[in-house]
Structures are given as structure tokens and as C-alpha cells.
Tab-separated table of C-alpha atoms in Angstrom:
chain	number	residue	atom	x	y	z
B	1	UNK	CA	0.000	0.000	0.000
B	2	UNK	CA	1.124	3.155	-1.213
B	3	UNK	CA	1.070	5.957	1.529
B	4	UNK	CA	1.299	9.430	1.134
B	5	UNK	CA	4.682	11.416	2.126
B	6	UNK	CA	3.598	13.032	5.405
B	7	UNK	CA	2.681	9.324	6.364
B	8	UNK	CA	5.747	7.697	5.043
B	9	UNK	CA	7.857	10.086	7.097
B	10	UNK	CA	6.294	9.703	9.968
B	11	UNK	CA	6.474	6.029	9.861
B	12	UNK	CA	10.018	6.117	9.178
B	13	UNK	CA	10.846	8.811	11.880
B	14	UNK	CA	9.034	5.912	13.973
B	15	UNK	CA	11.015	3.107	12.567
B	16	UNK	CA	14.385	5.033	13.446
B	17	UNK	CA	13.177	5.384	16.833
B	18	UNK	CA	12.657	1.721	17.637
B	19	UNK	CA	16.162	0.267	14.770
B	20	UNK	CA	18.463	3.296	14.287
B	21	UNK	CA	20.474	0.527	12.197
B	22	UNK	CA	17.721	0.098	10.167
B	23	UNK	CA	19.448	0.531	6.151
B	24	UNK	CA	18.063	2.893	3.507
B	25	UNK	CA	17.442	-0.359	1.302
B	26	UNK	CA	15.344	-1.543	4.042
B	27	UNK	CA	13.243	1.217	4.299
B	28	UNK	CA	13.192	1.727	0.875
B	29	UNK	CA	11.591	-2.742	0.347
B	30	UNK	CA	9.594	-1.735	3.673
B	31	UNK	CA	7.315	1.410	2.515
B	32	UNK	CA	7.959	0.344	-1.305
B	33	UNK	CA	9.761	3.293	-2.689
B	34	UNK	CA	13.392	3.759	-4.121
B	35	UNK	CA	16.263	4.331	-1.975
B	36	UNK	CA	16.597	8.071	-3.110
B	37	UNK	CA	13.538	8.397	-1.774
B	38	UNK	CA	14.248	7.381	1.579
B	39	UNK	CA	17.664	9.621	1.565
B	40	UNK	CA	15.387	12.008	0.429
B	41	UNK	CA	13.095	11.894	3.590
B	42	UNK	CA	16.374	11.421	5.452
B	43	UNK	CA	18.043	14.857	5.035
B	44	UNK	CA	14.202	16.409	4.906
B	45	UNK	CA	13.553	15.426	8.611
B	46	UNK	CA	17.630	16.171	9.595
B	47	UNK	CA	17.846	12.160	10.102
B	48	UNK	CA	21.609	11.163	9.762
B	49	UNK	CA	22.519	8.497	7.343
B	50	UNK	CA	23.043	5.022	9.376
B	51	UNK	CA	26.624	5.426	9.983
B	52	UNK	CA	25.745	8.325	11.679
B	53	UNK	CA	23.451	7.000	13.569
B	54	UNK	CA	25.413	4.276	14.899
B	55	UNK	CA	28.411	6.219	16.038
B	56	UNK	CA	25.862	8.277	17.981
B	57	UNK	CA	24.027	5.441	19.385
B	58	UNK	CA	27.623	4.508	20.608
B	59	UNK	CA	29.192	7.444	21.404
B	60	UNK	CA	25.845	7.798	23.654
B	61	UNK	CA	26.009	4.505	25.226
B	62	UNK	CA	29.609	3.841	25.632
B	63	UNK	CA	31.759	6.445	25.805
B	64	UNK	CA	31.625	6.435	29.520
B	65	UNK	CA	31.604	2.599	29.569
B	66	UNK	CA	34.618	1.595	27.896
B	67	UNK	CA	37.762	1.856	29.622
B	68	UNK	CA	41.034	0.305	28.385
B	69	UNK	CA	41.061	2.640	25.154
B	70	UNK	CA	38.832	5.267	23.652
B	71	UNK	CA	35.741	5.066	22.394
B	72	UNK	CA	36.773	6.593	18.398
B	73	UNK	CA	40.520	4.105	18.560
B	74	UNK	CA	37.797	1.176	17.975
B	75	UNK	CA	38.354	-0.285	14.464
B	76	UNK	CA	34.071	-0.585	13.539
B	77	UNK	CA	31.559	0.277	15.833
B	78	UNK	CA	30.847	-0.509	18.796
B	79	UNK	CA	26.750	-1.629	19.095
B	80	UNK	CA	26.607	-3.863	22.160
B	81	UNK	CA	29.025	-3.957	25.246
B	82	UNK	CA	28.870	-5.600	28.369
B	83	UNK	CA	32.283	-5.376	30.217
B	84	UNK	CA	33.920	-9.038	30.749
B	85	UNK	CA	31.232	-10.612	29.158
B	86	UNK	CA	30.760	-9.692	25.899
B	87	UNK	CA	30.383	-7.311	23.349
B	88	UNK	CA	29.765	-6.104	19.208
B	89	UNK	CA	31.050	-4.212	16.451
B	90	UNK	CA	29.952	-3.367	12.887
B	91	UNK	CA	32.741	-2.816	10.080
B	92	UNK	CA	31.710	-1.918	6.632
B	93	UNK	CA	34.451	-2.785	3.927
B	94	UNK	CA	34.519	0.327	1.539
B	95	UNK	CA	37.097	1.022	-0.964
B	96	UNK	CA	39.754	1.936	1.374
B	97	UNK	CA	40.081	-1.412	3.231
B	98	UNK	CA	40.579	-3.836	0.281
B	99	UNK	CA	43.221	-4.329	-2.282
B	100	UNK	CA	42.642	-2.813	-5.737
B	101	UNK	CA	43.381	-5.568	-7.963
B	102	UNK	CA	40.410	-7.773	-6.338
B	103	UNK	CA	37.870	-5.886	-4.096
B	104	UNK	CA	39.457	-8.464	-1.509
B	105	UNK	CA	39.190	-6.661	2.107
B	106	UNK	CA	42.898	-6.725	3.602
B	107	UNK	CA	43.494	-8.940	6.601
B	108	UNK	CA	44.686	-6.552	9.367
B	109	UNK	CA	41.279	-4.419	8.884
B	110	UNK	CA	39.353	-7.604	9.887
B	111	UNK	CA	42.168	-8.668	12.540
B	112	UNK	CA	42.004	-4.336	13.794
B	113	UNK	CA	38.150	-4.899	14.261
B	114	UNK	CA	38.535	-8.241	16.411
B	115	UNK	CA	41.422	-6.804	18.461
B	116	UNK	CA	40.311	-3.437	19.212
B	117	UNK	CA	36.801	-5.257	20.355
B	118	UNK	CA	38.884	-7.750	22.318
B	119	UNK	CA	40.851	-4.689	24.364
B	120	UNK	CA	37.704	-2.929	24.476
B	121	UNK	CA	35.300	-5.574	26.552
B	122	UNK	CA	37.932	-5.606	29.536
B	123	UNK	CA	37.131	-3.619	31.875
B	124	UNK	CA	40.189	-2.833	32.604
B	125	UNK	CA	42.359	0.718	32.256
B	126	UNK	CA	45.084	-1.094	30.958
B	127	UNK	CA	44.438	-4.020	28.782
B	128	UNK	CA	47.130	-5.145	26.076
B	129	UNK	CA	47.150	-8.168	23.910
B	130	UNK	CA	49.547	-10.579	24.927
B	131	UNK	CA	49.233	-13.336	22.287
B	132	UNK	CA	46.290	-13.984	19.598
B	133	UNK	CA	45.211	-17.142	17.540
B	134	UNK	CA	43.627	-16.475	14.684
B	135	UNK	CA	42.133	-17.772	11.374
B	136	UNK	CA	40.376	-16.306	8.245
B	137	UNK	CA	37.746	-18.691	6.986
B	138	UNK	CA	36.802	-16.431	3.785
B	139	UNK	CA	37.286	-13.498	2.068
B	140	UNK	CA	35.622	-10.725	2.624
B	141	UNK	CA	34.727	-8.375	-0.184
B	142	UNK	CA	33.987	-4.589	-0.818
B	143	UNK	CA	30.580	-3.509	0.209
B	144	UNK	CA	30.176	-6.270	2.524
B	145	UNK	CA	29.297	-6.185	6.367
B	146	UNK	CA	31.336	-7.599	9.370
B	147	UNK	CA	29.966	-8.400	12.453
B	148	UNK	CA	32.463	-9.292	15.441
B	149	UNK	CA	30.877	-10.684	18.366
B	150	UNK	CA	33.545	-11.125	21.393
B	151	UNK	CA	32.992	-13.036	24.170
B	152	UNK	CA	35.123	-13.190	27.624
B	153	UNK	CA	35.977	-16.623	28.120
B	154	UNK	CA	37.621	-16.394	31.836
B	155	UNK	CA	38.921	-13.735	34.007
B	156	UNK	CA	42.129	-14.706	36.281
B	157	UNK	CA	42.639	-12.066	38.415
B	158	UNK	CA	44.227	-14.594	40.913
B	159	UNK	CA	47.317	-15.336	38.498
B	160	UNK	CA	48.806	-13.426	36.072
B	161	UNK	CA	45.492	-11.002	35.459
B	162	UNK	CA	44.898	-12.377	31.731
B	163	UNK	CA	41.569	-12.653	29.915
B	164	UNK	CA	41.019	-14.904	27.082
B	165	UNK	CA	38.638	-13.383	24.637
B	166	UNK	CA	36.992	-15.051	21.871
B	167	UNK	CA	35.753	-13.035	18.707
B	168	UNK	CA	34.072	-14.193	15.972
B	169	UNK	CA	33.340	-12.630	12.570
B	170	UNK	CA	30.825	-12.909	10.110
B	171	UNK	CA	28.959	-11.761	6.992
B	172	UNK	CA	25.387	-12.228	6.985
B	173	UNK	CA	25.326	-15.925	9.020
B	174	UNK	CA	28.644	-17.212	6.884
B	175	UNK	CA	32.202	-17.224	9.514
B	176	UNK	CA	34.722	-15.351	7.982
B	177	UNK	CA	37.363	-14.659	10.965
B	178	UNK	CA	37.616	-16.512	14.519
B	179	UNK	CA	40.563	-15.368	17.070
B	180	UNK	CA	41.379	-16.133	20.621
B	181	UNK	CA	42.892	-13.597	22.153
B	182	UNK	CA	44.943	-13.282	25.976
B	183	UNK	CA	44.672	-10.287	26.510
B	184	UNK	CA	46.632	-8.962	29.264
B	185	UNK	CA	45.049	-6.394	31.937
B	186	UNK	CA	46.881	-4.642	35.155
């Protein structure tokens, strides 16, 4: 059903309220209209463009949260965070983080992602990576969308204060990256 633009905007003003990761093309499929149109809605009601709206949502939520580094040294962004426990980042692969020749996303970008989640669910001032394990289990290409999900697997403060963290990537539902890291805390 085909509503009328005063309706449409108000429905996606709502929709932004409840998802603010909610894409353009998804609004665009939901209220059947063209992407442009949606941008075009967007910038009429001052509604930032989702990158925008995720570093806010973070930058709200987590700046005072996170304590081993700051909030804008995280490679992605940072949607979910729950100190020793667990925590998620969005990366999207634009032009700038893959090789030329093949659209092929370089390796440290993904590895930068995992890390920088890994340091940044201790909560901890100090926490360093001591050693990491990793493996890429598929390429990753331009355009594409990585979600890292860390978890804490233990916390030894009784020892030599070390966390192992566990991150996993992946596009869509497909693994494309899996580290463990010790991570090192003071």
C-alpha cells in the first residue's frame, strides 16, 4: 500500500526510533519506494545516514563505559558492550580497506576490528594483547558487512590477570574470521 509522504515520514521517523540501524534499502523494500527516496526523507527530517546514527548510538552509550582505550581508537563500531562478558562491532568494507586488484578486504582491517573489540570488553584501564590465535575462513569483499561478536571466556585475576577473549566474525550468518585472544590487563 502506497502511503502518502507526510505518512511515510512519519512512519520512518518511527522506525528510526525503535532500529536506528535500520538501512536505507530496508526502508526503501519496507514502505515500497526507491532508496533516493528514503535519503530524500532522510536529510528532509535532519535524520543522519546510518553510519551516523550508529556512532551516535555509541558514542551515547559507551563512551563512559569503555575503559582500556577510547571510544573513536575502535576499528568498527561498537553496538553492544557488556564489560567481561561480551560485546559487538559493525565494520563496513569500503574502498579503502581492500586491495585494488580484487575488491578483496585486507586482513589486518578484519584482525584491527577483532582486536580493538577484544581490548575494548575488559574492563580494565590497561588491557594489552599478549598473544592472539587467529584464522580467516573467507574473504571478505567490498561492500560487505562484518559483524564481530567477542565473548570473555575467563577472568584470572588470581594469576597473572589475563583474559582470554573469543571473537568471531561474520557476513550475513557465513564465519569469515575466529581469534582467541589473551589479553593482558593490570
Amino acid at each position: 500500500m502506497r502511503r502518502n509522504k507526510k505518512e511515510r515520514q512519519q512512519l520512518l521517523i518511527e522506525t528510526i526510533k525503535q532500529n536506528p540501524f535500520v538501512t536505507d534499502e530496508e526502508l526503501a523494500e519496507k514502505y515500497s519506494v526507491s532508496v533516493q527516496t528514503i535519503r530524500l526523507d532522510r536529510l528532509e527530517l535532519s535524520i543522519p545516514e546510518l553510519r551516523e546514527r550508529i556512532k551516535s548510538v555509541a558514542e551515547k552509550k559507551f563512551s563512559d563505559e569503555i575503559r582500556a582505550l577510547p571510544l573513536d581508537e575502535i576499528i568498527g563500531e561498537v553496538i553492544d558492550l557488556n564489560l567481561d562478558e561480551n560485546a559487538i562491532s559493525i565494520l563496513d568494507i569500503k574502498k579503502e580497506h581492500v586491495f585494488k586488484r580484487n575488491g578483496i578486504a585486507r586482513g589486518h582491517h578484519l584482525f584491527a576490528q577483532a582486536n580493538s573489540l577484544a581490548v575494548a570488553v575488559i574492563n580494565d584501564e590497561l588491557a594489552l594483547t599478549a598473544k592472539a590465535s587467529i584464522l580467516f575462513t573467507r574473504s571478505v569483499k567490498e561492500n560487505e558487512r562484518v559483524v564481530a561478536k567477542a565473548k570473555v571466556k575467563n577472568v584470572d585475576h588470581t594469576t597473572d590477570d589475563r583474559s582470554v577473549v573469543e571473537v568471531r566474525s561474520y557476513v550475513g550468518n557465513e564465519l569469515v574470521f575466529k581469534g582467541e585472544f589473551d589479553m593482558y590487563r593490570s
